[in-house]
CSV table of C-alpha atoms and ligand atoms in Angstrom, one decimal:
chain,number,residue,atom,x,y,z
A,269,MET,CA,-99.7,-8.2,88.1
A,270,THR,CA,-97.6,-8.9,85.0
A,271,LYS,CA,-95.5,-12.1,85.3
A,272,PRO,CA,-91.8,-11.6,85.8
A,273,VAL,CA,-90.0,-12.1,82.5
A,274,ILE,CA,-86.8,-14.2,82.3
A,275,ILE,CA,-84.8,-13.7,79.1
A,276,GLY,CA,-82.7,-16.8,78.4
A,277,GLY,CA,-83.5,-20.5,79.1
A,278,GLY,CA,-80.1,-21.8,80.0
A,279,TRP,CA,-79.6,-23.4,83.5
A,280,ALA,CA,-79.4,-19.9,85.2
A,281,GLY,CA,-82.7,-18.7,83.6
A,282,LEU,CA,-84.4,-22.1,84.4
A,283,ALA,CA,-83.2,-21.9,88.0
A,284,ALA,CA,-84.6,-18.4,88.4
A,285,ALA,CA,-87.9,-19.7,86.9
A,286,ILE,CA,-88.1,-22.7,89.2
A,287,GLU,CA,-87.3,-20.6,92.3
A,288,LEU,CA,-90.0,-18.1,91.5
A,289,THR,CA,-92.5,-20.8,90.6
A,290,HIS,CA,-91.7,-22.6,93.8
A,291,GLN,CA,-92.5,-19.3,95.7
A,292,GLY,CA,-95.9,-19.2,93.9
A,293,ILE,CA,-94.9,-16.6,91.3
A,294,PRO,CA,-95.6,-17.8,87.7
A,295,VAL,CA,-93.1,-16.6,85.1
A,296,THR,CA,-92.7,-16.0,81.4
A,297,LEU,CA,-89.4,-17.5,80.2
A,298,ILE,CA,-88.2,-16.5,76.7
A,299,GLU,CA,-85.5,-18.6,74.9
A,300,SER,CA,-84.1,-17.7,71.5
A,301,ALA,CA,-83.2,-21.3,70.6
A,302,LYS,CA,-85.6,-24.1,69.6
A,303,SER,CA,-84.9,-25.8,72.9
A,304,CYS,CA,-83.8,-24.7,76.4
A,305,GLY,CA,-80.7,-25.6,78.2
A,306,GLY,CA,-78.2,-23.2,76.6
A,307,ARG,CA,-74.6,-24.6,77.0
A,308,ALA,CA,-75.8,-27.7,78.8
A,309,ARG,CA,-78.4,-29.5,76.7
A,310,ARG,CA,-79.2,-32.5,74.6
A,311,VAL,CA,-78.4,-32.3,70.9
A,312,SER,CA,-79.5,-34.6,68.1
A,313,TYR,CA,-77.6,-35.7,65.0
A,314,ARG,CA,-80.0,-37.7,62.8
A,315,ASP,CA,-81.0,-40.5,65.1
A,316,THR,CA,-78.2,-40.1,67.7
A,317,GLN,CA,-78.5,-38.0,70.7
A,318,PHE,CA,-75.9,-36.8,73.2
A,319,ASP,CA,-75.1,-33.6,75.2
A,320,ASN,CA,-73.6,-30.6,73.5
A,321,GLY,CA,-70.5,-31.4,75.6
A,322,GLN,CA,-69.6,-33.9,78.3
A,323,HIS,CA,-70.4,-32.5,81.8
A,324,LEU,CA,-69.3,-33.8,85.2
A,325,LEU,CA,-71.1,-32.7,88.4
A,326,ILE,CA,-69.8,-33.1,91.9
A,327,GLY,CA,-71.5,-33.7,95.3
A,328,ALA,CA,-70.8,-30.1,96.3
A,329,TYR,CA,-73.4,-29.0,93.7
A,330,HIS,CA,-76.0,-28.4,96.5
A,331,GLN,CA,-78.2,-26.0,94.6
A,332,THR,CA,-78.3,-28.3,91.6
A,333,LEU,CA,-79.5,-31.2,93.8
A,334,ARG,CA,-82.0,-29.0,95.6
A,335,LEU,CA,-83.6,-27.7,92.3
A,336,LEU,CA,-83.7,-31.3,90.9
A,337,ALA,CA,-85.5,-32.4,94.0
A,338,ILE,CA,-88.0,-29.5,93.6
A,339,CYS,CA,-88.7,-30.5,90.1
A,340,GLY,CA,-89.4,-34.1,91.3
A,341,VAL,CA,-86.3,-35.7,89.5
A,342,ASN,CA,-85.5,-39.2,90.7
A,343,LEU,CA,-81.8,-38.7,91.5
A,344,GLU,CA,-81.0,-42.4,91.7
A,345,GLN,CA,-82.4,-42.9,88.2
A,346,GLN,CA,-80.8,-39.9,86.6
A,347,ILE,CA,-77.4,-39.7,88.3
A,348,GLN,CA,-74.6,-42.2,88.9
A,349,ARG,CA,-72.8,-41.1,92.1
A,350,SER,CA,-69.4,-42.4,93.0
A,351,PRO,CA,-66.5,-41.5,95.4
A,352,LEU,CA,-64.0,-39.4,93.4
A,353,HIS,CA,-61.6,-41.7,91.6
A,354,PHE,CA,-59.0,-40.3,89.1
A,355,THR,CA,-57.0,-42.8,87.1
A,356,PHE,CA,-54.4,-41.4,84.6
A,357,TYR,CA,-53.0,-43.3,81.7
A,358,GLY,CA,-49.7,-42.5,79.9
A,359,ASP,CA,-47.2,-44.5,77.8
A,360,GLY,CA,-49.8,-47.1,77.2
A,361,ARG,CA,-50.4,-48.1,80.8
A,362,GLU,CA,-52.0,-46.9,84.0
A,363,GLN,CA,-49.7,-44.2,85.6
A,364,ARG,CA,-51.5,-43.0,88.7
A,365,SER,CA,-54.7,-43.6,90.5
A,366,ILE,CA,-56.3,-41.6,93.4
A,367,ARG,CA,-59.4,-42.8,95.1
A,368,LEU,CA,-60.9,-40.9,98.0
A,369,PRO,CA,-62.1,-43.2,100.8
A,370,ARG,CA,-65.4,-42.7,102.8
A,371,LEU,CA,-63.7,-40.8,105.7
A,372,PRO,CA,-64.6,-37.4,107.3
A,373,ALA,CA,-63.4,-34.4,105.2
A,374,PRO,CA,-60.6,-33.4,104.8
A,375,LEU,CA,-59.1,-36.6,106.2
A,376,HIS,CA,-60.5,-38.4,103.1
A,377,MET,CA,-58.3,-36.2,100.9
A,378,ALA,CA,-55.2,-36.8,103.0
A,379,ALA,CA,-55.9,-40.6,103.0
A,380,GLY,CA,-56.5,-40.5,99.2
A,381,ILE,CA,-53.2,-38.9,98.6
A,382,VAL,CA,-51.2,-41.2,101.0
A,383,LEU,CA,-52.8,-44.3,99.5
A,384,ALA,CA,-52.6,-43.1,95.8
A,385,ARG,CA,-50.9,-45.6,93.4
A,386,GLY,CA,-48.1,-44.5,91.1
A,387,MET,CA,-47.1,-41.4,92.9
A,388,SER,CA,-43.7,-40.9,94.6
A,389,TRP,CA,-43.5,-40.0,98.3
A,390,SER,CA,-42.0,-36.7,97.3
A,391,THR,CA,-45.1,-35.9,95.2
A,392,LYS,CA,-47.4,-37.0,98.0
A,393,MET,CA,-45.6,-34.8,100.5
A,394,GLN,CA,-45.8,-31.8,98.2
A,395,LEU,CA,-49.6,-32.3,97.8
A,396,ILE,CA,-50.1,-32.7,101.5
A,397,SER,CA,-48.0,-29.7,102.4
A,398,ALA,CA,-49.9,-27.5,99.9
A,399,SER,CA,-53.3,-28.8,101.1
A,400,LEU,CA,-52.4,-28.1,104.7
A,401,LYS,CA,-51.3,-24.6,103.9
A,402,PHE,CA,-54.5,-24.0,102.0
A,403,LEU,CA,-56.5,-25.4,105.0
A,404,ILE,CA,-54.7,-23.2,107.5
A,405,THR,CA,-55.3,-20.1,105.4
A,406,GLY,CA,-59.0,-20.9,104.9
A,407,PHE,CA,-58.4,-21.4,101.1
A,408,ARG,CA,-58.1,-17.6,100.8
A,409,ILE,CA,-55.4,-15.4,99.4
A,410,LYS,CA,-55.3,-11.6,99.7
A,411,ASP,CA,-54.3,-10.7,96.1
A,412,ASP,CA,-55.2,-12.9,93.2
A,413,CYS,CA,-52.5,-14.5,91.1
A,414,SER,CA,-52.3,-17.3,88.6
A,415,VAL,CA,-52.8,-20.9,89.8
A,416,GLU,CA,-49.3,-21.6,88.5
A,417,GLN,CA,-47.8,-18.8,90.6
A,418,LEU,CA,-49.7,-20.0,93.7
A,419,LEU,CA,-48.5,-23.6,93.3
A,420,GLN,CA,-44.9,-22.5,92.6
A,421,ARG,CA,-45.1,-20.4,95.8
A,422,GLU,CA,-46.2,-23.4,97.7
A,423,GLY,CA,-43.2,-25.4,96.6
A,424,GLN,CA,-45.0,-27.6,94.0
A,425,GLN,CA,-42.5,-29.0,91.5
A,426,SER,CA,-43.5,-28.8,87.8
A,427,SER,CA,-43.9,-32.6,87.6
A,428,THR,CA,-46.4,-32.4,90.5
A,429,ILE,CA,-48.2,-29.5,88.8
A,430,LYS,CA,-48.4,-31.4,85.5
A,431,ALA,CA,-49.5,-34.7,87.2
A,432,LEU,CA,-52.3,-33.4,89.3
A,433,TRP,CA,-52.9,-29.7,89.8
A,434,GLU,CA,-53.0,-28.9,86.1
A,435,PRO,CA,-55.7,-31.5,85.2
A,436,LEU,CA,-57.7,-30.4,88.2
A,437,CYS,CA,-57.4,-26.7,87.3
A,438,ILE,CA,-58.4,-27.2,83.7
A,439,ALA,CA,-61.2,-29.6,84.6
A,440,THR,CA,-62.7,-27.1,87.0
A,441,LEU,CA,-61.9,-23.7,85.7
A,442,ASN,CA,-61.5,-24.5,82.0
A,443,THR,CA,-58.6,-22.1,82.0
A,444,PRO,CA,-54.8,-22.9,81.6
A,445,THR,CA,-52.9,-22.7,85.0
A,446,HIS,CA,-50.7,-19.8,83.9
A,447,LEU,CA,-53.9,-17.7,83.3
A,448,ALA,CA,-56.3,-19.2,85.8
A,449,SER,CA,-57.4,-17.3,89.0
A,450,ALA,CA,-55.9,-18.8,92.2
A,451,LYS,CA,-58.8,-17.3,94.2
A,452,ILE,CA,-61.4,-19.1,92.2
A,453,PHE,CA,-59.4,-22.3,92.2
A,454,LEU,CA,-59.0,-22.2,96.0
A,455,ARG,CA,-62.8,-21.7,96.4
A,456,VAL,CA,-63.5,-24.8,94.3
A,457,LEU,CA,-60.9,-26.8,96.3
A,458,ARG,CA,-62.5,-25.6,99.6
A,459,ASP,CA,-66.0,-26.5,98.6
A,460,ALA,CA,-65.1,-29.8,97.0
A,461,PHE,CA,-62.7,-31.2,99.6
A,462,THR,CA,-63.1,-29.7,103.1
A,463,LYS,CA,-66.7,-29.9,104.2
A,464,SER,CA,-68.1,-33.4,103.7
A,465,TYR,CA,-66.6,-36.4,101.9
A,466,LYS,CA,-69.9,-36.5,99.9
A,467,ASP,CA,-69.1,-33.1,98.3
A,468,SER,CA,-66.1,-34.7,96.5
A,469,ASP,CA,-68.2,-37.4,94.9
A,470,THR,CA,-68.5,-37.4,91.1
A,471,LEU,CA,-72.0,-37.3,89.7
A,472,LEU,CA,-72.5,-38.5,86.1
A,473,CYS,CA,-75.7,-38.1,84.1
A,474,ARG,CA,-77.1,-41.6,83.2
A,475,ASN,CA,-79.2,-40.1,80.3
A,476,ASP,CA,-78.5,-36.6,79.1
A,477,LEU,CA,-78.6,-33.1,80.6
A,478,SER,CA,-82.0,-32.3,79.2
A,479,SER,CA,-83.5,-35.4,80.7
A,480,LEU,CA,-81.8,-34.6,84.0
A,481,PHE,CA,-82.8,-31.0,84.4
A,482,VAL,CA,-84.1,-29.1,81.4
A,483,ASP,CA,-87.2,-31.1,80.6
A,484,PRO,CA,-88.3,-31.6,84.3
A,485,ALA,CA,-87.7,-27.8,84.9
A,486,ILE,CA,-89.9,-26.8,81.9
A,487,LYS,CA,-92.6,-29.2,83.0
A,488,PHE,CA,-92.5,-27.8,86.6
A,489,ILE,CA,-92.7,-24.2,85.3
A,490,ARG,CA,-95.7,-25.0,83.0
A,491,ASP,CA,-97.5,-27.2,85.4
A,492,HIS,CA,-97.5,-24.2,87.9
A,493,GLY,CA,-99.0,-21.6,85.5
A,494,GLY,CA,-95.8,-20.3,83.9
A,495,GLU,CA,-95.0,-20.0,80.1
A,496,VAL,CA,-91.9,-21.1,78.2
A,497,LEU,CA,-91.5,-19.5,74.8
A,498,ASN,CA,-88.9,-21.2,72.6
A,499,SER,CA,-87.6,-19.9,69.3
A,500,THR,CA,-88.3,-16.4,70.5
A,501,ARG,CA,-85.4,-13.9,70.5
A,502,VAL,CA,-85.6,-10.8,72.7
A,503,ASN,CA,-84.4,-7.9,70.5
A,504,ALA,CA,-84.9,-5.0,72.9
A,505,ILE,CA,-85.9,-4.2,76.4
A,506,GLU,CA,-87.9,-1.0,76.9
A,507,ILE,CA,-86.9,0.8,80.1
A,508,ASP,CA,-86.8,4.5,80.7
A,509,PRO,CA,-86.3,6.6,83.9
A,510,GLY,CA,-90.0,6.0,84.6
A,511,GLY,CA,-89.4,2.2,85.0
A,512,ILE,CA,-89.4,-1.1,83.1
A,513,HIS,CA,-92.1,-1.4,80.4
A,514,ARG,CA,-91.8,-4.4,78.1
A,515,VAL,CA,-89.5,-6.7,76.2
A,516,VAL,CA,-89.7,-6.8,72.4
A,517,THR,CA,-89.2,-10.1,70.5
A,518,ASP,CA,-89.3,-10.9,66.8
A,519,ASN,CA,-93.1,-11.1,66.7
A,520,THR,CA,-94.5,-9.7,69.9
A,521,MET,CA,-94.2,-7.3,72.8
A,522,ILE,CA,-94.5,-8.6,76.4
A,523,ASP,CA,-95.3,-6.2,79.2
A,524,ALA,CA,-93.0,-6.5,82.2
A,525,THR,CA,-92.3,-4.8,85.4
A,526,ASN,CA,-89.6,-7.3,86.6
A,527,ILE,CA,-87.0,-8.8,84.2
A,528,ILE,CA,-84.2,-11.3,84.8
A,529,LEU,CA,-81.6,-11.1,82.1
A,530,ALA,CA,-80.2,-14.6,81.9
A,531,THR,CA,-78.2,-14.5,78.7
A,532,PRO,CA,-74.4,-14.8,78.4
A,533,PRO,CA,-72.6,-11.5,79.1
A,534,SER,CA,-72.0,-10.5,75.5
A,535,GLN,CA,-75.8,-10.8,74.7
A,536,ALA,CA,-76.7,-8.9,77.9
A,537,ALA,CA,-74.3,-6.1,76.8
A,538,LEU,CA,-76.1,-6.0,73.4
A,539,LEU,CA,-79.5,-5.6,75.0
A,540,LEU,CA,-78.5,-3.1,77.6
A,541,ASP,CA,-76.2,-0.9,75.5
A,542,PRO,CA,-79.1,1.0,73.7
A,543,LEU,CA,-80.5,1.9,77.1
A,544,THR,CA,-77.4,3.7,78.3
A,545,GLU,CA,-78.2,7.0,76.6
A,546,GLN,CA,-81.3,7.4,78.8
A,547,LEU,CA,-80.0,5.5,81.7
A,548,PRO,CA,-76.3,6.3,82.1
A,549,GLN,CA,-76.1,4.4,85.4
A,550,LEU,CA,-76.0,1.2,83.2
A,551,SER,CA,-72.8,2.3,81.3
A,552,LYS,CA,-70.3,0.8,83.8
A,553,LEU,CA,-72.2,-2.5,83.8
A,554,VAL,CA,-72.2,-2.7,80.0
A,555,GLU,CA,-68.5,-2.0,79.9
A,556,SER,CA,-67.8,-4.9,82.4
A,557,LEU,CA,-70.0,-7.3,80.4
A,558,ARG,CA,-67.9,-6.6,77.3
A,559,GLN,CA,-64.6,-7.4,79.1
A,560,PHE,CA,-65.2,-11.1,79.5
A,561,GLY,CA,-62.9,-13.5,77.7
A,562,TYR,CA,-63.9,-17.0,76.8
A,563,GLN,CA,-62.5,-20.5,76.7
A,564,PRO,CA,-63.4,-23.4,74.4
A,565,ILE,CA,-64.2,-27.1,75.1
A,566,ILE,CA,-64.1,-29.8,72.4
A,567,THR,CA,-66.1,-33.1,73.0
A,568,LEU,CA,-65.5,-35.9,70.5
A,569,TYR,CA,-68.2,-38.6,70.8
A,570,LEU,CA,-67.0,-41.9,69.5
A,571,GLN,CA,-69.1,-45.0,68.8
A,572,TYR,CA,-67.0,-48.1,69.3
A,573,GLY,CA,-68.2,-51.7,69.1
A,574,GLU,CA,-70.9,-52.5,71.6
A,575,THR,CA,-68.7,-54.8,73.7
A,576,CYS,CA,-66.0,-52.1,74.2
A,577,ARG,CA,-65.6,-50.9,77.8
A,578,LEU,CA,-63.1,-48.9,79.8
A,579,PRO,CA,-62.1,-50.1,83.3
A,580,HIS,CA,-63.6,-47.0,84.8
A,581,PRO,CA,-66.5,-44.6,83.9
A,582,PHE,CA,-63.8,-42.0,83.1
A,583,VAL,CA,-60.0,-41.9,82.8
A,584,GLY,CA,-57.5,-39.1,82.4
A,585,PHE,CA,-54.4,-39.0,80.1
A,586,ASP,CA,-50.9,-37.7,80.5
A,587,GLY,CA,-49.1,-35.8,77.8
A,588,THR,CA,-51.7,-36.2,75.1
A,589,LEU,CA,-54.2,-33.9,73.3
A,590,VAL,CA,-57.1,-35.8,74.7
A,591,GLN,CA,-57.5,-35.0,78.4
A,592,TRP,CA,-60.3,-37.2,79.6
A,593,LEU,CA,-62.3,-40.1,78.2
A,594,PHE,CA,-65.8,-40.9,79.5
A,595,ASP,CA,-67.3,-44.3,78.9
A,596,HIS,CA,-71.0,-44.1,78.5
A,597,SER,CA,-71.4,-47.9,78.5
A,598,HIS,CA,-71.3,-47.6,82.3
A,599,PHE,CA,-74.6,-45.8,81.9
A,600,GLY,CA,-76.3,-48.0,79.4
A,601,ARG,CA,-74.9,-46.8,76.0
A,602,PRO,CA,-72.7,-49.6,74.9
A,603,GLY,CA,-69.5,-48.6,73.1
A,604,MET,CA,-70.2,-44.8,73.3
A,605,MET,CA,-67.2,-42.7,74.6
A,606,ALA,CA,-66.8,-39.0,75.0
A,607,ALA,CA,-63.2,-37.6,74.6
A,608,VAL,CA,-62.7,-34.2,76.1
A,609,ILE,CA,-60.2,-31.4,75.4
A,610,SER,CA,-60.8,-28.4,77.6
A,611,ALA,CA,-59.4,-24.9,77.3
A,612,GLU,CA,-57.3,-23.3,74.7
A,613,GLY,CA,-53.9,-24.8,73.7
A,614,GLU,CA,-51.6,-25.6,70.8
A,615,HIS,CA,-54.5,-27.6,69.3
A,616,SER,CA,-56.6,-24.4,68.9
A,617,ASP,CA,-55.3,-24.0,65.3
A,618,ARG,CA,-55.8,-27.6,64.2
A,619,SER,CA,-58.6,-28.7,61.9
A,620,ARG,CA,-61.5,-31.0,63.0
A,621,GLU,CA,-60.0,-33.8,60.9
A,622,GLN,CA,-56.6,-33.4,62.5
A,623,ILE,CA,-58.1,-33.4,66.0
A,624,ILE,CA,-60.2,-36.5,65.3
A,625,GLN,CA,-57.2,-38.3,63.9
A,626,THR,CA,-54.9,-37.4,66.8
A,627,VAL,CA,-57.4,-38.2,69.5
A,628,THR,CA,-58.6,-41.5,68.1
A,629,GLY,CA,-54.9,-42.5,67.6
A,630,GLU,CA,-54.0,-41.5,71.2
A,631,ILE,CA,-57.0,-43.6,72.5
A,632,SER,CA,-56.0,-46.7,70.5
A,633,GLU,CA,-52.4,-46.4,71.8
A,634,HIS,CA,-53.7,-46.7,75.3
A,635,PHE,CA,-56.7,-49.0,74.8
A,636,ALA,CA,-55.8,-51.1,71.7
A,637,ASP,CA,-58.8,-53.5,72.4
A,638,LEU,CA,-61.2,-50.7,71.5
A,639,GLY,CA,-60.3,-51.0,67.8
A,640,GLU,CA,-61.4,-48.2,65.5
A,641,PRO,CA,-64.5,-46.1,66.2
A,642,LYS,CA,-67.4,-46.8,63.8
A,643,GLN,CA,-68.7,-43.2,63.9
A,644,CYS,CA,-67.6,-39.9,65.5
A,645,TRP,CA,-69.1,-36.5,66.1
A,646,LEU,CA,-67.0,-33.5,67.1
A,647,ILE,CA,-68.6,-30.6,69.0
A,648,HIS,CA,-66.5,-27.6,69.4
A,649,GLU,CA,-68.0,-25.1,71.8
A,650,LYS,CA,-65.8,-22.0,71.2
A,651,ARG,CA,-67.3,-20.0,74.0
A,652,ALA,CA,-67.9,-22.9,76.4
A,653,THR,CA,-67.2,-20.9,79.5
A,654,PHE,CA,-66.0,-17.4,80.5
A,655,ALA,CA,-62.2,-17.5,81.2
A,656,SER,CA,-61.6,-17.7,84.9
A,657,THR,CA,-58.5,-15.6,84.7
A,658,VAL,CA,-56.7,-13.7,87.4
A,659,ASP,CA,-58.8,-10.8,88.8
A,660,VAL,CA,-61.9,-11.7,86.7
A,661,ASP,CA,-63.9,-11.3,89.9
A,662,GLN,CA,-63.4,-7.6,89.5
A,663,ILE,CA,-65.6,-7.5,86.4
A,664,ARG,CA,-68.2,-10.0,87.5
A,665,PRO,CA,-71.4,-8.1,88.2
A,666,ALA,CA,-73.8,-8.6,91.1
A,667,ASN,CA,-77.3,-9.9,90.3
A,668,LEU,CA,-78.9,-6.6,91.1
A,669,THR,CA,-78.4,-3.8,88.5
A,670,PRO,CA,-78.7,-0.1,89.1
A,671,ILE,CA,-82.3,-0.4,87.7
A,672,PRO,CA,-84.9,-1.5,90.2
A,673,GLY,CA,-86.7,-4.6,88.8
A,674,LEU,CA,-83.9,-5.6,86.4
A,675,SER,CA,-81.6,-8.4,87.6
A,676,LEU,CA,-78.9,-10.5,85.9
A,677,ALA,CA,-78.4,-14.2,86.1
A,678,GLY,CA,-75.7,-16.4,84.6
A,679,ASP,CA,-72.6,-18.4,85.5
A,680,TYR,CA,-70.5,-15.2,84.9
A,681,THR,CA,-72.1,-13.2,87.7
A,682,ALA,CA,-70.3,-12.7,91.1
A,683,THR,CA,-70.8,-16.2,92.5
A,684,GLY,CA,-67.1,-16.8,93.3
A,685,TYR,CA,-67.4,-20.0,91.3
A,686,PRO,CA,-66.0,-20.7,87.9
A,687,ALA,CA,-68.4,-21.2,84.9
A,688,THR,CA,-70.2,-24.3,86.1
A,689,LEU,CA,-73.8,-25.6,86.3
A,690,GLU,CA,-73.8,-25.0,90.0
A,691,GLY,CA,-72.6,-21.4,89.5
A,692,ALA,CA,-75.3,-20.8,86.9
A,693,LEU,CA,-78.0,-22.2,89.3
A,694,MET,CA,-76.7,-20.2,92.3
A,695,SER,CA,-76.9,-17.1,90.2
A,696,GLY,CA,-80.4,-17.9,88.9
A,697,ILE,CA,-81.6,-18.3,92.5
A,698,ALA,CA,-79.9,-15.2,93.8
A,699,SER,CA,-81.4,-13.2,90.9
A,700,THR,CA,-85.0,-13.8,92.2
A,701,HIS,CA,-84.6,-12.2,95.6
A,702,GLU,CA,-85.7,-8.7,94.6
A,703,ILE,CA,-88.7,-10.0,92.7
A,704,ILE,CA,-89.8,-12.2,95.6
A,705,ASP,CA,-89.6,-9.2,98.0
A,706,TYR,CA,-91.5,-7.0,95.5
A,707,TRP,CA,-94.2,-9.7,95.0
A,708,ASN,CA,-94.6,-10.3,98.7
A,709,ASN,CA,-94.9,-6.6,99.4
A,710,CYS,CA,-97.5,-6.2,96.6
A,711,SER,CA,-99.6,-9.1,97.9
A,712,GLU,CA,-99.7,-7.6,101.4
A,713,TYR,CA,-101.9,-4.8,100.1
B,84,FAD,C1,-68.8,-28.3,76.4
B,84,FAD,C2,-69.1,-27.8,77.8
B,84,FAD,C3,-68.7,-28.6,78.9
B,84,FAD,C4,-69.0,-28.1,80.2
B,84,FAD,N1,-68.6,-28.9,81.2
B,84,FAD,C5,-69.0,-28.6,82.5
B,84,FAD,C6,-68.9,-29.5,83.5
B,84,FAD,O1,-68.4,-30.6,83.4
B,84,FAD,N2,-69.4,-29.1,84.8
B,84,FAD,C7,-70.0,-27.9,85.0
B,84,FAD,O2,-70.5,-27.7,86.1
B,84,FAD,N3,-70.1,-27.0,84.0
B,84,FAD,C8,-69.7,-27.3,82.7
B,84,FAD,N4,-69.8,-26.4,81.7
B,84,FAD,C9,-70.3,-25.1,82.0
B,84,FAD,C10,-71.9,-25.0,82.1
B,84,FAD,O3,-72.5,-25.7,81.0
B,84,FAD,C11,-72.3,-23.5,82.0
B,84,FAD,O4,-71.6,-22.9,83.1
B,84,FAD,C12,-73.8,-23.3,82.2
B,84,FAD,O5,-74.5,-24.1,81.3
B,84,FAD,C13,-74.1,-21.8,81.9
B,84,FAD,O6,-75.5,-21.6,82.0
B,84,FAD,P1,-76.1,-20.1,81.9
B,84,FAD,O7,-77.6,-20.3,82.0
B,84,FAD,O8,-75.4,-19.2,82.7
B,84,FAD,O9,-75.7,-19.7,80.4
B,84,FAD,P2,-76.2,-20.2,78.9
B,84,FAD,O10,-76.3,-21.7,79.0
B,84,FAD,O11,-75.3,-19.6,77.9
B,84,FAD,O12,-77.7,-19.7,78.8
B,84,FAD,C14,-78.1,-18.5,78.2
B,84,FAD,C15,-79.3,-18.7,77.3
B,84,FAD,O13,-79.8,-17.4,76.9
B,84,FAD,C16,-80.3,-17.6,75.5
B,84,FAD,N5,-80.3,-16.3,74.9
B,84,FAD,C17,-79.2,-15.5,74.5
B,84,FAD,N6,-79.6,-14.4,73.9
B,84,FAD,C18,-81.0,-14.4,74.0
B,84,FAD,C19,-82.0,-13.5,73.6
B,84,FAD,N7,-81.6,-12.3,73.0
B,84,FAD,N8,-83.3,-13.8,73.7
B,84,FAD,C20,-83.6,-15.0,74.3
B,84,FAD,N9,-82.7,-15.9,74.7
B,84,FAD,C21,-81.4,-15.6,74.6
B,84,FAD,C22,-79.3,-18.6,74.9
B,84,FAD,O14,-79.8,-19.3,73.8
B,84,FAD,C23,-79.1,-19.6,76.1
B,84,FAD,O15,-80.0,-20.6,76.1
B,84,FAD,C24,-69.6,-26.8,80.4
B,84,FAD,C25,-69.9,-26.1,79.3
B,84,FAD,C26,-69.7,-26.5,78.0
B,84,FAD,C27,-70.2,-25.7,76.8
């Protein structure tokens, strides 16, 4: 039997490959870039290495933790796990701090709000009343609306939205509150805060995302008879009404009867579009894939003096361009910080130099002791995530396509989650079900 072919070696494609390998089905994984990992990978600039953007995982990433365990990753060594603790700085000093205690969920959330420092009772009561309402309604709403509309409907004042809901929405959906889908936001809140206190924990990578997942995943796939082809772009998929035949790359053709297409939606549309003439049942899917919008994320890595250290592994900011600052000295990289600006905004038109100048100025206003950074590297991922806008769920495709043997995987498929690592892995795993059934049926004969 020909090996299932997975096109795209991002986290979704790797998840599909691990899941199939784990079921005893070796795969061929094809990735166009020199290294796998897609939007979550290690990059090198001369002798300095960091991720293509700062990532934060949470305890509710159950599939991520499961696949890491399958690949034999030592979680203690690779991940720093802590109870959720947000501290926000503004006007040169600490403004608010919320730490969730180790209590059964969702009591831990209520206690965290009540005990929060720097928040008025009126703000705390608004947060508790909205959280109660969400709990009672099972974190569901009938018709989607924007996060801003939902919060206004629940009586949240604009100061409360700015202080807490907005940073939470942008951090999780990477979409501004006036555009972001309330349905997706509620799903994230439900999974992060209501099941177990451990789900709200923050998980930070001690090394980089490739050491955490990508490298162990590739090793696992290869050690179990699979192939990973890097620097190999798939240019065409050959399918006709008689079935799936092969994929065509720059320098070879690979026979296939099962394909998982694990590229971003725009690339999937390019590969599927030429097939629609013979296979009109794909037309609607191609149309949906073209409708996705995208949101950017900027990460500015800053190398300060080796003794520089923030009071917490990461802190938030009020009213500045920089939204979050992560201190990598907490994971063994003295003086290295990552400043994050998520989603589009008035900064979108600014030059790199203007952004660097503004962000470094804002940081030194709050943490004068840091001094000036010795070096900085700015990574602007223009299509960091699909935009989790109102009603985006209506265009998100299922894993199964109208063509038997052809599945889709990627954070953009219908997981109910925003564009996240966990969403990508959930999708990768779900995309394998048809192949596993097919393989099991074939091996019965
Ligand atoms: C800067 C940044 C910060 C983020 N922060 C977080 C965070 O804090 N927490 C979180 O959970 N998520 C975060 N995300 C989102 C997360 O990284 C993505 O949701 C996830 O990586 C998407 O994985 P994917 O496999 O679906 O897609 P991709 O990573 O886009 O993978 C698709 C792969 O397909 C390959 N490909 C495309 N076309 C072809 C072709 N023709 N032939 C062969 N290969 C092809 C691409 O090279 C790529 O490797 C962030 C993303 C970015 C960019």
